[in-house]
Amino acid sequence: MKITKLQVDILRAPETGRPHWVSHFIVPKANEILVRLGTDEGIEGIGLATSYTPIEAAIHAFRTGIGDLIVGADPLAPEQLYQKLFALTWQRRSQEKGWSREAIIRISAAVDIAVWDIVGKAAGLPLYRLFGGYRDEVPCYVTCAYYRDGKTMSELRDEMQMLKAQGHTGFKAKAGGVTLDEDMARLALVREVIGADKELMIDVNRGWDLATAIEGARRLEELKPRWLEEPVRWADDRRELKLLAQKTRIPLSAGESELTSYGCRALLEEQAIQILQFDCTMMGGFTEGRKLSALCELNNVQVAPHHDCFIHAHIVAASPAGCIVESFTDPERDPLQAELFQDPPKIANGKLKLKEQPGLGLTLSEAAVKKFGTRIL
């Protein structure tokens, strides 16, 4: 089998003028690379890559020939194609073409997911079964409580009540963007609305220095969070995570900000985190995600991938280390989850039920692609 066709769209959602902030940066509503691969045997695969930075670098790479390394490849050899693309990050050709390292990593992730979609379809099996088939239903939480200009405590309460009414049993709230006193008031409100029987996770997005993180963790213990995510600044994150872990009983999580699987491996080697949150759509695809999942299992670390529940459900369902997936069920925050796929897996009562269709089991909504997408190749 050979890849004979490559089609690429960039998916963006219009900003409303009132962005969603985490502790120190704006999260795009959508900034995605959608890859569609066709083969000489008529099997097609889709893959997505997510970027929080400008996506023009990836557009440039596609328009200057990176696709020539993809068309003609064997889609049933995903490791081979992944290594071929990832190797570009240290090759002279990339410098000559102006292909940035981050763009190559994002593109390789999208292509890898699309190739695995083809593998699953060729085998006639959903990917979670090919990857291990540990279970066919996974826990699911919703990310919420973003900072927004003019957002009041009353608006925060309304948001949490809306999400609770959707049936969620796990909620991840943002922190680190205001003073500890202000954050504790916000998070106490979140806990009050969701109730003591629901799971609460706290995400700082690398917004605290070590001293603030130690004090924040101490004050958060009364809210009984399931985990504290990316609590320390980027500059010395791994060492500071280890120091923080010695000062708190709250499990720590990290991984979404790593650029490679090697960075995630280093997090495990520090023995500071209990939950790893790599993102197959931002680096590595399923080829590297499966390796990290196995490494987590061998190191007694749980897998709770960042973003895109419909894709990452296959990784979480496949392994005993699989913990939970992240969802965005407020369409104002992420309209793609609500609109991009026809009949996606159902989320109900805090669970996502995987489908038995082969590969990813996802069918694109062409109306959504037209609405949010720009064809670049």
GROMACS .gro file of C-alpha atoms in nm:
model
  377
    1MET     CA    1   0.000   0.000   0.000
    2LYS     CA    2   0.121   0.351  -0.081
    3ILE     CA    3   0.011   0.702   0.012
    4THR     CA    4  -0.101   0.861  -0.312
    5LYS     CA    5  -0.275   1.177  -0.194
    6LEU     CA    6  -0.214   1.442   0.072
    7GLN     CA    7  -0.473   1.706   0.151
    8VAL     CA    8  -0.425   1.969   0.421
    9ASP     CA    9  -0.661   2.220   0.579
   10ILE     CA   10  -0.592   2.469   0.855
   11LEU     CA   11  -0.880   2.489   1.099
   12ARG     CA   12  -0.943   2.812   1.286
   13ALA     CA   13  -1.240   2.943   1.481
   14PRO     CA   14  -1.316   3.316   1.477
   15GLU     CA   15  -1.231   3.503   1.794
   16THR     CA   16  -1.518   3.681   1.963
   17GLY     CA   17  -1.312   3.961   2.116
   18ARG     CA   18  -1.331   3.810   2.465
   19PRO     CA   19  -1.058   3.547   2.470
   20HIS     CA   20  -1.007   3.258   2.709
   21TRP     CA   21  -0.696   3.309   2.922
   22VAL     CA   22  -0.505   3.056   3.126
   23SER     CA   23  -0.255   3.185   3.382
   24HIS     CA   24  -0.045   3.382   3.137
   25PHE     CA   25  -0.151   3.329   2.775
   26ILE     CA   26  -0.456   3.313   2.551
   27VAL     CA   27  -0.567   2.969   2.434
   28PRO     CA   28  -0.689   2.968   2.072
   29LYS     CA   29  -1.038   2.835   2.015
   30ALA     CA   30  -0.896   2.635   1.727
   31ASN     CA   31  -0.555   2.631   1.561
   32GLU     CA   32  -0.533   2.291   1.399
   33ILE     CA   33  -0.368   2.115   1.107
   34LEU     CA   34  -0.606   1.866   0.946
   35VAL     CA   35  -0.431   1.607   0.729
   36ARG     CA   36  -0.611   1.367   0.497
   37LEU     CA   37  -0.417   1.085   0.336
   38GLY     CA   38  -0.540   0.875   0.043
   39THR     CA   39  -0.391   0.542  -0.065
   40ASP     CA   40  -0.371   0.333  -0.381
   41GLU     CA   41  -0.604   0.080  -0.217
   42GLY     CA   42  -0.879   0.334  -0.154
   43ILE     CA   43  -0.833   0.358   0.224
   44GLU     CA   44  -0.823   0.711   0.362
   45GLY     CA   45  -0.695   0.835   0.698
   46ILE     CA   46  -0.731   1.160   0.891
   47GLY     CA   47  -0.502   1.320   1.145
   48LEU     CA   48  -0.499   1.639   1.351
   49ALA     CA   49  -0.224   1.849   1.503
   50THR     CA   50  -0.284   2.124   1.756
   51SER     CA   51  -0.073   2.438   1.793
   52TYR     CA   52  -0.088   2.717   2.051
   53THR     CA   53   0.168   2.917   1.852
   54PRO     CA   54   0.122   3.074   1.505
   55ILE     CA   55   0.061   2.804   1.247
   56GLU     CA   56   0.214   2.990   0.951
   57ALA     CA   57   0.538   2.793   0.989
   58ALA     CA   58   0.355   2.467   0.923
   59ILE     CA   59   0.175   2.622   0.625
   60HIS     CA   60   0.513   2.725   0.483
   61ALA     CA   61   0.649   2.371   0.520
   62PHE     CA   62   0.355   2.221   0.333
   63ARG     CA   63   0.377   2.478   0.057
   64THR     CA   64   0.751   2.423   0.008
   65GLY     CA   65   0.756   2.049  -0.036
   66ILE     CA   66   0.745   1.859   0.291
   67GLY     CA   67   0.455   1.661   0.144
   68ASP     CA   68   0.694   1.508  -0.110
   69LEU     CA   69   0.836   1.301   0.177
   70ILE     CA   70   0.489   1.173   0.267
   71VAL     CA   71   0.333   1.086  -0.070
   72GLY     CA   72   0.469   0.751  -0.182
   73ALA     CA   73   0.536   0.624   0.170
   74ASP     CA   74   0.395   0.299   0.308
   75PRO     CA   75   0.113   0.385   0.552
   76LEU     CA   76   0.136   0.039   0.708
   77ALA     CA   77   0.484   0.129   0.835
   78PRO     CA   78   0.404   0.420   1.069
   79GLU     CA   79   0.730   0.396   1.263
   80GLN     CA   80   0.927   0.428   0.941
   81LEU     CA   81   0.743   0.738   0.823
   82TYR     CA   82   0.746   0.899   1.167
   83GLN     CA   83   1.122   0.858   1.202
   84LYS     CA   84   1.172   0.995   0.851
   85LEU     CA   85   0.979   1.312   0.932
   86PHE     CA   86   1.112   1.359   1.285
   87ALA     CA   87   1.470   1.329   1.155
   88LEU     CA   88   1.413   1.650   0.960
   89THR     CA   89   1.446   1.839   1.289
   90TRP     CA   90   1.824   1.793   1.275
   91GLN     CA   91   1.885   1.783   0.900
   92ARG     CA   92   2.030   2.055   0.680
   93ARG     CA   93   1.741   2.026   0.436
   94SER     CA   94   1.509   2.185   0.694
   95GLN     CA   95   1.735   2.486   0.735
   96GLU     CA   96   1.757   2.529   0.359
   97LYS     CA   97   1.379   2.510   0.324
   98GLY     CA   98   1.302   2.726   0.627
   99TRP     CA   99   1.113   2.448   0.804
  100SER     CA  100   1.103   2.518   1.177
  101ARG     CA  101   1.151   2.243   1.431
  102GLU     CA  102   0.809   2.299   1.588
  103ALA     CA  103   0.635   2.293   1.250
  104ILE     CA  104   0.799   1.962   1.161
  105ILE     CA  105   0.697   1.811   1.494
  106ARG     CA  106   0.335   1.924   1.453
  107ILE     CA  107   0.319   1.796   1.094
  108SER     CA  108   0.472   1.461   1.188
  109ALA     CA  109   0.209   1.422   1.462
  110ALA     CA  110  -0.085   1.484   1.227
  111VAL     CA  111   0.057   1.255   0.960
  112ASP     CA  112   0.126   0.981   1.213
  113ILE     CA  113  -0.231   0.985   1.344
  114ALA     CA  114  -0.364   0.970   0.987
  115VAL     CA  115  -0.135   0.677   0.907
  116TRP     CA  116  -0.253   0.486   1.213
  117ASP     CA  117  -0.613   0.557   1.107
  118ILE     CA  118  -0.528   0.379   0.780
  119VAL     CA  119  -0.364   0.091   0.969
  120GLY     CA  120  -0.679   0.041   1.177
  121LYS     CA  121  -0.903   0.054   0.871
  122ALA     CA  122  -0.682  -0.195   0.686
  123ALA     CA  123  -0.698  -0.429   0.986
  124GLY     CA  124  -1.073  -0.376   1.032
  125LEU     CA  125  -1.022  -0.283   1.400
  126PRO     CA  126  -1.057   0.030   1.611
  127LEU     CA  127  -0.720   0.160   1.720
  128TYR     CA  128  -0.781   0.109   2.091
  129ARG     CA  129  -0.807  -0.264   2.022
  130LEU     CA  130  -0.494  -0.268   1.807
  131PHE     CA  131  -0.310  -0.078   2.081
  132GLY     CA  132  -0.409  -0.321   2.356
  133GLY     CA  133  -0.784  -0.319   2.406
  134TYR     CA  134  -0.778  -0.291   2.785
  135ARG     CA  135  -1.132  -0.144   2.798
  136ASP     CA  136  -1.389   0.019   2.570
  137GLU     CA  137  -1.500   0.306   2.796
  138VAL     CA  138  -1.285   0.571   2.962
  139PRO     CA  139  -1.343   0.841   3.224
  140CYS     CA  140  -1.375   1.194   3.087
  141TYR     CA  141  -1.351   1.538   3.248
  142VAL     CA  142  -1.424   1.891   3.128
  143THR     CA  143  -1.178   2.182   3.138
  144CYS     CA  144  -1.331   2.505   3.262
  145ALA     CA  145  -1.305   2.820   3.475
  146TYR     CA  146  -1.091   3.012   3.228
  147TYR     CA  147  -1.006   3.374   3.295
  148ARG     CA  148  -1.191   3.622   3.071
  149ASP     CA  149  -1.205   3.999   3.071
  150GLY     CA  150  -1.478   4.116   3.302
  151LYS     CA  151  -1.565   3.765   3.418
  152THR     CA  152  -1.741   3.780   3.754
  153MET     CA  153  -1.793   3.519   4.021
  154SER     CA  154  -2.158   3.508   3.913
  155GLU     CA  155  -2.054   3.423   3.557
  156LEU     CA  156  -1.818   3.157   3.689
  157ARG     CA  157  -2.103   3.006   3.888
  158ASP     CA  158  -2.326   3.002   3.580
  159GLU     CA  159  -2.052   2.832   3.378
  160MET     CA  160  -2.001   2.559   3.635
  161GLN     CA  161  -2.372   2.498   3.672
  162MET     CA  162  -2.404   2.463   3.294
  163LEU     CA  163  -2.123   2.207   3.279
  164LYS     CA  164  -2.251   2.018   3.580
  165ALA     CA  165  -2.591   1.995   3.412
  166GLN     CA  166  -2.421   1.831   3.114
  167GLY     CA  167  -2.348   1.534   3.339
  168HIS     CA  168  -1.976   1.574   3.398
  169THR     CA  169  -1.824   1.410   3.704
  170GLY     CA  170  -1.476   1.564   3.668
  171PHE     CA  171  -1.386   1.932   3.629
  172LYS     CA  172  -1.045   2.094   3.569
  173ALA     CA  173  -1.030   2.459   3.672
  174LYS     CA  174  -0.768   2.716   3.575
  175ALA     CA  175  -0.546   2.888   3.832
  176GLY     CA  176  -0.231   3.099   3.846
  177GLY     CA  177  -0.360   3.409   3.666
  178VAL     CA  178  -0.452   3.616   3.972
  179THR     CA  179  -0.338   3.631   4.336
  180LEU     CA  180  -0.360   3.321   4.552
  181ASP     CA  181  -0.639   3.479   4.757
  182GLU     CA  182  -0.842   3.550   4.443
  183ASP     CA  183  -0.775   3.204   4.302
  184MET     CA  184  -0.874   3.032   4.625
  185ALA     CA  185  -1.206   3.218   4.620
  186ARG     CA  186  -1.265   3.114   4.258
  187LEU     CA  187  -1.172   2.752   4.318
  188ALA     CA  188  -1.376   2.732   4.638
  189LEU     CA  189  -1.676   2.845   4.433
  190VAL     CA  190  -1.607   2.576   4.173
  191ARG     CA  191  -1.590   2.311   4.446
  192GLU     CA  192  -1.912   2.443   4.602
  193VAL     CA  193  -2.103   2.422   4.273
  194ILE     CA  194  -1.981   2.079   4.161
  195GLY     CA  195  -2.014   1.927   4.508
  196ALA     CA  196  -1.787   1.717   4.725
  197ASP     CA  197  -1.859   1.397   4.530
  198LYS     CA  198  -1.718   1.525   4.198
  199GLU     CA  199  -1.352   1.529   4.097
  200LEU     CA  200  -1.173   1.863   4.085
  201MET     CA  201  -0.838   1.914   3.911
  202ILE     CA  202  -0.636   2.237   3.920
  203ASP     CA  203  -0.429   2.359   3.621
  204VAL     CA  204  -0.175   2.640   3.668
  205ASN     CA  205  -0.025   2.623   3.316
  206ARG     CA  206   0.325   2.692   3.454
  207GLY     CA  207   0.214   3.016   3.619
  208TRP     CA  208   0.374   2.993   3.968
  209ASP     CA  209   0.727   3.016   4.100
  210LEU     CA  210   0.826   2.746   4.349
  211ALA     CA  211   0.743   2.942   4.664
  212THR     CA  212   0.398   3.032   4.535
  213ALA     CA  213   0.340   2.672   4.424
  214ILE     CA  214   0.426   2.538   4.770
  215GLU     CA  215   0.190   2.785   4.936
  216GLY     CA  216  -0.078   2.730   4.671
  217ALA     CA  217  -0.063   2.352   4.714
  218ARG     CA  218  -0.091   2.390   5.091
  219ARG     CA  219  -0.402   2.605   5.060
  220LEU     CA  220  -0.556   2.383   4.792
  221GLU     CA  221  -0.546   2.067   5.002
  222GLU     CA  222  -0.876   2.154   5.170
  223LEU     CA  223  -1.046   2.142   4.828
  224LYS     CA  224  -0.920   1.785   4.779
  225PRO     CA  225  -0.804   1.812   4.418
  226ARG     CA  226  -0.730   1.493   4.226
  227TRP     CA  227  -0.418   1.655   4.081
  228LEU     CA  228  -0.228   1.982   4.047
  229GLU     CA  229  -0.121   2.037   3.687
  230GLU     CA  230   0.188   2.220   3.562
  231PRO     CA  231   0.217   2.416   3.886
  232VAL     CA  232   0.566   2.564   3.835
  233ARG     CA  233   0.725   2.798   3.582
  234TRP     CA  234   0.890   2.664   3.268
  235ALA     CA  235   1.247   2.771   3.343
  236ASP     CA  236   1.330   2.495   3.594
  237ASP     CA  237   1.012   2.296   3.578
  238ARG     CA  238   1.145   1.945   3.633
  239ARG     CA  239   1.363   2.025   3.933
  240GLU     CA  240   1.098   2.249   4.087
  241LEU     CA  241   0.832   1.982   4.032
  242LYS     CA  242   1.044   1.739   4.228
  243LEU     CA  243   1.093   1.989   4.509
  244LEU     CA  244   0.721   2.066   4.516
  245ALA     CA  245   0.633   1.696   4.522
  246GLN     CA  246   0.825   1.669   4.850
  247LYS     CA  247   0.608   1.943   5.002
  248THR     CA  248   0.254   1.834   4.907
  249ARG     CA  249   0.027   1.532   4.916
  250ILE     CA  250  -0.154   1.645   4.601
  251PRO     CA  251  -0.048   1.437   4.298
  252LEU     CA  252   0.134   1.644   4.037
  253SER     CA  253   0.085   1.620   3.661
  254ALA     CA  254   0.270   1.761   3.360
  255GLY     CA  255   0.375   1.685   3.004
  256GLU     CA  256   0.162   1.886   2.762
  257SER     CA  257   0.428   2.156   2.722
  258GLU     CA  258   0.706   1.915   2.628
  259LEU     CA  259   0.814   1.933   2.264
  260THR     CA  260   0.920   1.568   2.239
  261SER     CA  261   0.865   1.231   2.403
  262TYR     CA  262   1.220   1.259   2.538
  263GLY     CA  263   1.110   1.557   2.746
  264CYS     CA  264   0.823   1.350   2.883
  265ARG     CA  265   1.066   1.068   2.962
  266ALA     CA  266   1.277   1.315   3.162
  267LEU     CA  267   0.970   1.409   3.367
  268LEU     CA  268   0.929   1.043   3.462
  269GLU     CA  269   1.298   1.014   3.546
  270GLU     CA  270   1.263   1.298   3.799
  271GLN     CA  271   0.998   1.088   3.979
  272ALA     CA  272   0.804   1.405   4.054
  273ILE     CA  273   0.477   1.341   3.872
  274GLN     CA  274   0.208   1.078   3.915
  275ILE     CA  275   0.016   1.167   3.598
  276LEU     CA  276   0.170   1.224   3.253
  277GLN     CA  277  -0.018   1.449   3.010
  278PHE     CA  278   0.151   1.418   2.672
  279ASP     CA  279  -0.046   1.524   2.364
  280CYS     CA  280  -0.029   1.302   2.054
  281THR     CA  281  -0.165   1.589   1.843
  282MET     CA  282   0.116   1.823   1.946
  283MET     CA  283   0.408   1.582   1.928
  284GLY     CA  284   0.475   1.222   1.839
  285GLY     CA  285   0.135   1.105   1.721
  286PHE     CA  286   0.033   0.755   1.824
  287THR     CA  287   0.377   0.615   1.744
  288GLU     CA  288   0.537   0.801   2.034
  289GLY     CA  289   0.219   0.811   2.246
  290ARG     CA  290   0.214   0.431   2.266
  291LYS     CA  291   0.575   0.426   2.383
  292LEU     CA  292   0.506   0.684   2.652
  293SER     CA  293   0.197   0.495   2.765
  294ALA     CA  294   0.402   0.176   2.807
  295LEU     CA  295   0.673   0.368   2.991
  296CYS     CA  296   0.410   0.508   3.228
  297GLU     CA  297   0.276   0.161   3.298
  298LEU     CA  298   0.626   0.037   3.383
  299ASN     CA  299   0.686   0.338   3.612
  300ASN     CA  300   0.347   0.335   3.791
  301VAL     CA  301   0.248   0.670   3.638
  302GLN     CA  302  -0.101   0.732   3.503
  303VAL     CA  303  -0.178   0.854   3.149
  304ALA     CA  304  -0.414   1.151   3.119
  305PRO     CA  305  -0.343   1.306   2.778
  306HIS     CA  306  -0.387   1.673   2.705
  307HIS     CA  307  -0.670   1.777   2.471
  308ASP     CA  308  -0.877   1.600   2.203
  309CYS     CA  309  -1.071   1.329   2.383
  310PHE     CA  310  -1.185   1.154   2.064
  311ILE     CA  311  -0.828   1.088   1.952
  312HIS     CA  312  -0.668   1.024   2.290
  313ALA     CA  313  -0.944   0.787   2.403
  314HIS     CA  314  -0.770   0.519   2.196
  315ILE     CA  315  -0.448   0.559   2.397
  316VAL     CA  316  -0.624   0.572   2.735
  317ALA     CA  317  -0.852   0.275   2.662
  318ALA     CA  318  -0.566   0.059   2.538
  319SER     CA  319  -0.350   0.048   2.850
  320PRO     CA  320  -0.383  -0.032   3.222
  321ALA     CA  321  -0.199   0.298   3.278
  322GLY     CA  322  -0.481   0.488   3.103
  323CYS     CA  323  -0.651   0.726   3.344
  324ILE     CA  324  -0.885   0.982   3.188
  325VAL     CA  325  -0.938   1.205   2.881
  326GLU     CA  326  -0.993   1.580   2.859
  327SER     CA  327  -1.300   1.733   2.692
  328PHE     CA  328  -1.423   2.081   2.603
  329THR     CA  329  -1.802   2.075   2.596
  330ASP     CA  330  -1.853   2.450   2.600
  331PRO     CA  331  -1.870   2.530   2.226
  332GLU     CA  332  -1.772   2.891   2.295
  333ARG     CA  333  -1.435   2.760   2.416
  334ASP     CA  334  -1.386   2.487   2.154
  335PRO     CA  335  -1.639   2.467   1.869
  336LEU     CA  336  -1.439   2.193   1.694
  337GLN     CA  337  -1.523   1.927   1.953
  338ALA     CA  338  -1.888   2.003   1.900
  339GLU     CA  339  -1.886   2.027   1.521
  340LEU     CA  340  -1.586   1.867   1.350
  341PHE     CA  341  -1.702   1.505   1.348
  342GLN     CA  342  -2.027   1.337   1.250
  343ASP     CA  343  -2.161   1.114   1.528
  344PRO     CA  344  -1.849   1.113   1.748
  345PRO     CA  345  -1.821   0.891   2.058
  346LYS     CA  346  -2.077   0.977   2.324
  347ILE     CA  347  -1.985   1.146   2.652
  348ALA     CA  348  -2.232   1.082   2.933
  349ASN     CA  349  -2.212   1.059   3.311
  350GLY     CA  350  -1.840   1.126   3.311
  351LYS     CA  351  -1.757   0.850   3.061
  352LEU     CA  352  -1.662   0.835   2.694
  353LYS     CA  353  -1.771   0.519   2.514
  354LEU     CA  354  -1.545   0.421   2.225
  355LYS     CA  355  -1.692   0.308   1.895
  356GLU     CA  356  -1.618  -0.014   1.710
  357GLN     CA  357  -1.562   0.138   1.366
  358PRO     CA  358  -1.208   0.069   1.240
  359GLY     CA  359  -0.924   0.314   1.282
  360LEU     CA  360  -1.008   0.633   1.466
  361GLY     CA  361  -1.377   0.566   1.412
  362LEU     CA  362  -1.426   0.932   1.323
  363THR     CA  363  -1.598   1.081   1.018
  364LEU     CA  364  -1.534   1.445   0.933
  365SER     CA  365  -1.822   1.686   0.896
  366GLU     CA  366  -1.752   1.849   0.562
  367ALA     CA  367  -1.975   2.138   0.668
  368ALA     CA  368  -1.751   2.201   0.970
  369VAL     CA  369  -1.435   2.172   0.758
  370LYS     CA  370  -1.579   2.430   0.520
  371LYS     CA  371  -1.686   2.652   0.811
  372PHE     CA  372  -1.355   2.650   0.998
  373GLY     CA  373  -1.102   2.537   0.737
  374THR     CA  374  -0.872   2.690   0.479
  375ARG     CA  375  -0.733   2.449   0.217
  376ILE     CA  376  -0.358   2.493   0.180
  377LEU     CA  377  -0.265   2.175  -0.007
   0.00000   0.00000   0.00000
